[in-house]
CSV table of C-alpha atoms in Angstrom, one decimal:
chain,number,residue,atom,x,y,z
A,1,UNK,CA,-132.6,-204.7,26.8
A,2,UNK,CA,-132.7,-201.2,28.0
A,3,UNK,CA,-135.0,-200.6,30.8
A,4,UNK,CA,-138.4,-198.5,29.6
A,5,UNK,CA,-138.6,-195.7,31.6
A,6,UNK,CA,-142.5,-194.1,30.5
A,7,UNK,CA,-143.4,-190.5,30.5
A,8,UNK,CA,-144.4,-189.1,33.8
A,9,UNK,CA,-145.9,-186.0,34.7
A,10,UNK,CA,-143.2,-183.5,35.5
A,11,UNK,CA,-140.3,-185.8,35.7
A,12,UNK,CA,-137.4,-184.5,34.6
A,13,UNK,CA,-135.8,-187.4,32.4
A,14,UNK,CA,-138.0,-190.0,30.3
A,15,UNK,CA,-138.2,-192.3,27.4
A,16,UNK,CA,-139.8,-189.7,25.2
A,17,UNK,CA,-143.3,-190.8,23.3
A,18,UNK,CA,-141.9,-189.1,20.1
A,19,UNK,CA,-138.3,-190.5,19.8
A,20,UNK,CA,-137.9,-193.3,22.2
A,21,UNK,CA,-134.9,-191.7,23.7
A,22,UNK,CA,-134.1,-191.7,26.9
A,23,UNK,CA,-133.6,-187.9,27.3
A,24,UNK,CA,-134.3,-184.7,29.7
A,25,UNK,CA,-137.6,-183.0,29.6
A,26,UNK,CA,-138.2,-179.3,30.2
A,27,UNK,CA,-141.7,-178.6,31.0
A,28,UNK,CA,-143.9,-175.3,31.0
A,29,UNK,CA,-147.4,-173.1,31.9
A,30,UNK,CA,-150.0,-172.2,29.4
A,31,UNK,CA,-151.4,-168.9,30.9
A,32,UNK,CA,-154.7,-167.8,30.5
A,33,UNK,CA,-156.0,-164.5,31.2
A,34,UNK,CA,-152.2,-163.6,33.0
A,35,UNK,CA,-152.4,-166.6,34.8
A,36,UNK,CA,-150.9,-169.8,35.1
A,37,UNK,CA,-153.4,-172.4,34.0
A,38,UNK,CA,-153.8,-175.0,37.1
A,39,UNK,CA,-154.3,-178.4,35.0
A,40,UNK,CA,-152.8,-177.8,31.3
A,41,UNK,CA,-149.5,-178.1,31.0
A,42,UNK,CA,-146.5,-179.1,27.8
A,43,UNK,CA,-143.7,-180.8,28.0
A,44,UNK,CA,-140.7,-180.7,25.3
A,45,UNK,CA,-137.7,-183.3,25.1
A,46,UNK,CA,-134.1,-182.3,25.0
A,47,UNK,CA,-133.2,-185.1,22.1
A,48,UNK,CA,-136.3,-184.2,19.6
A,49,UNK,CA,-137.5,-180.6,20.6
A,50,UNK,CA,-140.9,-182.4,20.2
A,51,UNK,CA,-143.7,-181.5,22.1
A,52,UNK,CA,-146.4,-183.1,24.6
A,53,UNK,CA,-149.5,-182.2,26.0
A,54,UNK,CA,-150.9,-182.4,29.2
A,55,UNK,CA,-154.5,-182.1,31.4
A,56,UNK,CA,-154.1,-182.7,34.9
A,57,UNK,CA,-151.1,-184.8,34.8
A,58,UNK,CA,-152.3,-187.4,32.1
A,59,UNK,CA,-150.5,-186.7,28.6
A,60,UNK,CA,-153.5,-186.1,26.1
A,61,UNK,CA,-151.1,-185.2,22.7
A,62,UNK,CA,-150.3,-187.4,21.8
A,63,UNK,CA,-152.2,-190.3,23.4
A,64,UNK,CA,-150.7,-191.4,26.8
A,65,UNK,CA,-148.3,-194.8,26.2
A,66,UNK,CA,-146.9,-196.1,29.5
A,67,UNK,CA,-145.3,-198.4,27.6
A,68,UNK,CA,-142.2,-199.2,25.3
A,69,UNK,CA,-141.9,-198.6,21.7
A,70,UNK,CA,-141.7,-201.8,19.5
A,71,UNK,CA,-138.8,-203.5,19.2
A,72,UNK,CA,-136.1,-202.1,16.5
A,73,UNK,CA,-136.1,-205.7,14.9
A,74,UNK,CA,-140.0,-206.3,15.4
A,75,UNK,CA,-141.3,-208.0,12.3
A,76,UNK,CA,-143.2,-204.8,10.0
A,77,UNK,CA,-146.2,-207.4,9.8
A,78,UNK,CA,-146.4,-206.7,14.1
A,79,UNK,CA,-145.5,-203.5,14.7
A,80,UNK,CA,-148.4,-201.8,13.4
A,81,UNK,CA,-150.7,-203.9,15.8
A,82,UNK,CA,-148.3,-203.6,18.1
A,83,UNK,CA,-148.4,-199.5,17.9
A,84,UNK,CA,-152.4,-199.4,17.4
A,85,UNK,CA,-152.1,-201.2,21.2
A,86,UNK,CA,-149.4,-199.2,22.3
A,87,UNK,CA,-151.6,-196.1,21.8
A,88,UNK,CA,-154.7,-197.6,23.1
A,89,UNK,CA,-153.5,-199.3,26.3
A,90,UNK,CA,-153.7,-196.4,28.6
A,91,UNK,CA,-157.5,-196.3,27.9
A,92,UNK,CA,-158.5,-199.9,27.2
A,93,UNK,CA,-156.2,-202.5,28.8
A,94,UNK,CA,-158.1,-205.1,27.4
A,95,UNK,CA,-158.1,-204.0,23.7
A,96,UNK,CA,-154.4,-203.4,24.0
A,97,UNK,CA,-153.9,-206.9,24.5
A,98,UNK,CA,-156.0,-208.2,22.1
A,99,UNK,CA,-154.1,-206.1,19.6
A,100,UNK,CA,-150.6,-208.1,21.3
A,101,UNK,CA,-152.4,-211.6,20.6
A,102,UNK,CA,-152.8,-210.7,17.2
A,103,UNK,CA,-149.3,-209.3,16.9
A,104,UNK,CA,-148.0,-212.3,18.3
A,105,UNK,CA,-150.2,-214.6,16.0
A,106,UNK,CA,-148.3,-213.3,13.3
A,107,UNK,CA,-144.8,-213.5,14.7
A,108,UNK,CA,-145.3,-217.1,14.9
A,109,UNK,CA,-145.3,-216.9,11.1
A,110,UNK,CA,-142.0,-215.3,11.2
A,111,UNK,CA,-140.7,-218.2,13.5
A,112,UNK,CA,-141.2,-220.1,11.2
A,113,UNK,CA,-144.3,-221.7,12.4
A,114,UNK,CA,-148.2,-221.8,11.0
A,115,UNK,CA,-149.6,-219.2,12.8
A,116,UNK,CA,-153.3,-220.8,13.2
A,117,UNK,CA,-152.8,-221.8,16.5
A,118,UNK,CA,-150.5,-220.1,19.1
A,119,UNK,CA,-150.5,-222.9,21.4
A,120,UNK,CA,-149.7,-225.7,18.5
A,121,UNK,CA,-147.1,-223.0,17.6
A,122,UNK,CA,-145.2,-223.1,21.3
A,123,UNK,CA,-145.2,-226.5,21.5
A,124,UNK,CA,-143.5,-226.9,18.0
A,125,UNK,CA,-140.8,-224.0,19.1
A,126,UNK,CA,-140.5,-226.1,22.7
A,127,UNK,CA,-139.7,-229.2,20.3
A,128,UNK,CA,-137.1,-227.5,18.2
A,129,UNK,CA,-135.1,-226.5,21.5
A,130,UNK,CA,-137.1,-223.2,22.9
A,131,UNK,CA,-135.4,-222.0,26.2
A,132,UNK,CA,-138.2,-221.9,29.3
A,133,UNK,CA,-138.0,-218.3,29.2
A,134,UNK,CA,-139.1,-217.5,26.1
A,135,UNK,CA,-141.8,-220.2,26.4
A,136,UNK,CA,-142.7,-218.5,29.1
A,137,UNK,CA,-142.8,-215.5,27.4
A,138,UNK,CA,-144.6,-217.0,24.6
A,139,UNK,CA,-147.0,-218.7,27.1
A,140,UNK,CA,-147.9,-215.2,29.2
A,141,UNK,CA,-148.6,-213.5,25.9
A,142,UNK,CA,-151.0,-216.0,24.8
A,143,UNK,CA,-153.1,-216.6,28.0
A,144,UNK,CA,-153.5,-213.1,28.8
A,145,UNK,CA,-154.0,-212.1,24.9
A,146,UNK,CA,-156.7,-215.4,25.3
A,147,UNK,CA,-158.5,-213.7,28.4
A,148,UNK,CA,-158.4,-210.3,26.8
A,149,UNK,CA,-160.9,-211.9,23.6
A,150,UNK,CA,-162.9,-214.9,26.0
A,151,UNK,CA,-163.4,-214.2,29.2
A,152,UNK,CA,-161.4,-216.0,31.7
A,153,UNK,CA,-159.9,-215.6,35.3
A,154,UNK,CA,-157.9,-212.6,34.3
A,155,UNK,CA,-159.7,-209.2,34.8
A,156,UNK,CA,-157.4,-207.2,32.4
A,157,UNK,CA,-158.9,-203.8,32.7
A,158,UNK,CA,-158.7,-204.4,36.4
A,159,UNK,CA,-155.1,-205.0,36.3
A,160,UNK,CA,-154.0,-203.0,33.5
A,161,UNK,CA,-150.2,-203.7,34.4
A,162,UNK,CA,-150.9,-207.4,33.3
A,163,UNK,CA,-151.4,-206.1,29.9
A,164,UNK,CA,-148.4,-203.3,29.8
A,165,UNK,CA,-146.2,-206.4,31.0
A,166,UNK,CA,-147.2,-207.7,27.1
A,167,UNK,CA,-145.8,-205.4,25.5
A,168,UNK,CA,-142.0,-205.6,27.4
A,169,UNK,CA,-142.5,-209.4,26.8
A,170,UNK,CA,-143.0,-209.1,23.0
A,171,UNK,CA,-139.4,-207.1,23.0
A,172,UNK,CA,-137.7,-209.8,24.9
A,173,UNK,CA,-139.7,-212.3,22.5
A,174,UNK,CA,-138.2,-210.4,19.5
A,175,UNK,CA,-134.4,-209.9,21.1
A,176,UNK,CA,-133.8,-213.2,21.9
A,177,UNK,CA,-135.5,-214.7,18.9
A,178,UNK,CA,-134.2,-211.9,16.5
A,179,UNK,CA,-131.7,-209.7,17.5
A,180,UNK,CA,-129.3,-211.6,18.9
A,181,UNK,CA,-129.2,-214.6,16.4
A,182,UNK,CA,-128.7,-211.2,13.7
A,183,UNK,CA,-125.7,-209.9,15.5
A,184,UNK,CA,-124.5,-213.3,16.4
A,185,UNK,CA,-124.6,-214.0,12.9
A,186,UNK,CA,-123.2,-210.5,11.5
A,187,UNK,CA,-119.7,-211.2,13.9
A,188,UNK,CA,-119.7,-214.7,12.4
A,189,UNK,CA,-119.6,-213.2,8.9
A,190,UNK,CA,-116.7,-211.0,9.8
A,191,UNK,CA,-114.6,-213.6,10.4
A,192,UNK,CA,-111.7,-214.5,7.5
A,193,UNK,CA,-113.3,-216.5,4.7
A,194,UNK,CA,-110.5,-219.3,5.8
A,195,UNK,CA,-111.7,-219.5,9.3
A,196,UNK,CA,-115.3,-220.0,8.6
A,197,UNK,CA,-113.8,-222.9,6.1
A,198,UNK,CA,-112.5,-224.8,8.6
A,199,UNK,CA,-115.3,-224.5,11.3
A,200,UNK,CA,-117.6,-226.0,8.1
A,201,UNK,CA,-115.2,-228.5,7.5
A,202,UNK,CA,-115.0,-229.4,11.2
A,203,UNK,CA,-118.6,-229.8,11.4
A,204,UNK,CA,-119.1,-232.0,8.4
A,205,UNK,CA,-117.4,-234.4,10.6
């Protein structure tokens, strides 16, 4: 995946809140009374020509998202709890991440499993051949989701880069679960009709 580079105040390139594209920025002054206002600023992106908003160096329109936009192939069942955490994360950590518990609750649903109990739900993916990374994927979204709703040994809004870490390990969760079994899949349907014959018949054997 792409590496997420989050809007930054006055940087010149970004992922832009509006389009997701990586993409120059051009920024500018508000003026008031003939002068350049000290802490509000705006900020428009090459790709889009949309706009942001900004009070002393924190985006404010629309809400500040230091982190990535949902994954293209992210179930439509998660991404609206995945985008109601994605615009609250910058203010409450911990809500953020209960939001990506839930979201990943329901992905478990699309894996095929029950989606009652997230830890069940691992340990039936780990039987069917789950790769350690995605476990531990699975496993870092569920404890610190856990923490965010009980409390536990993980101070979330203390650490709030524990819970913007959820949100690039629900993408990974999503390309290696999803995406690439999809395009996998689509190159094996483009092969001649005969071809895909004769790797059936070989594995009947």
């Amino acid at each position: 995946m792409q590496k997420y580079y989050p809007p930054e105040h006055q940087k010149k390139q970004f992922h832009c809140i509006h389009c997701g594209v990586y993409a120059a920025q051009f920024w500018g002054n508000f003026f008031l009374g003939g002068y350049v206002h000290q802490v509000l600023d705006y900020c428009a992106c090459e790709h889009c020509q949309k706009m942001s908003y900004w009070y002393d160096k924190r985006m404010i329109v629309p809400s500040e998202a230091p982190v990535p936009p949902a994954h293209v192939d992210m179930p439509p069942e998660c991404v609206a709890d995945y985008d109601e955490a994605r615009s609250i994360v910058a203010i409450s950590p911990r809500a953020a991440s209960a939001l990506i518990r839930l979201a990943l609750q329901k992905l478990m649903i699309t894996l095929g499993e029950k989606g009652k109990n997230i830890n069940d739900d691992i340990g039936s993916l780990v039987g069917k051949g789950l790769p350690v990374q995605v476990q531990q994927a699975l496993d870092f979204c569920r404890v610190v989701g856990n923490n965010a709703v009980h409390p536990g040994e993980i101070e979330i809004n203390d650490t709030p880069e524990i819970a913007h870490n959820l949100f690039n390990m629900m993408n990974f969760i999503i390309e290696d679960r999803i995406s690439r079994p999809k395009h996998i899949q689509s190159l094996y349907a483009q092969l001649p009709e005969g071809a895909r014959k004769a790797v059936e018949k070989r594995d009947e054997l």
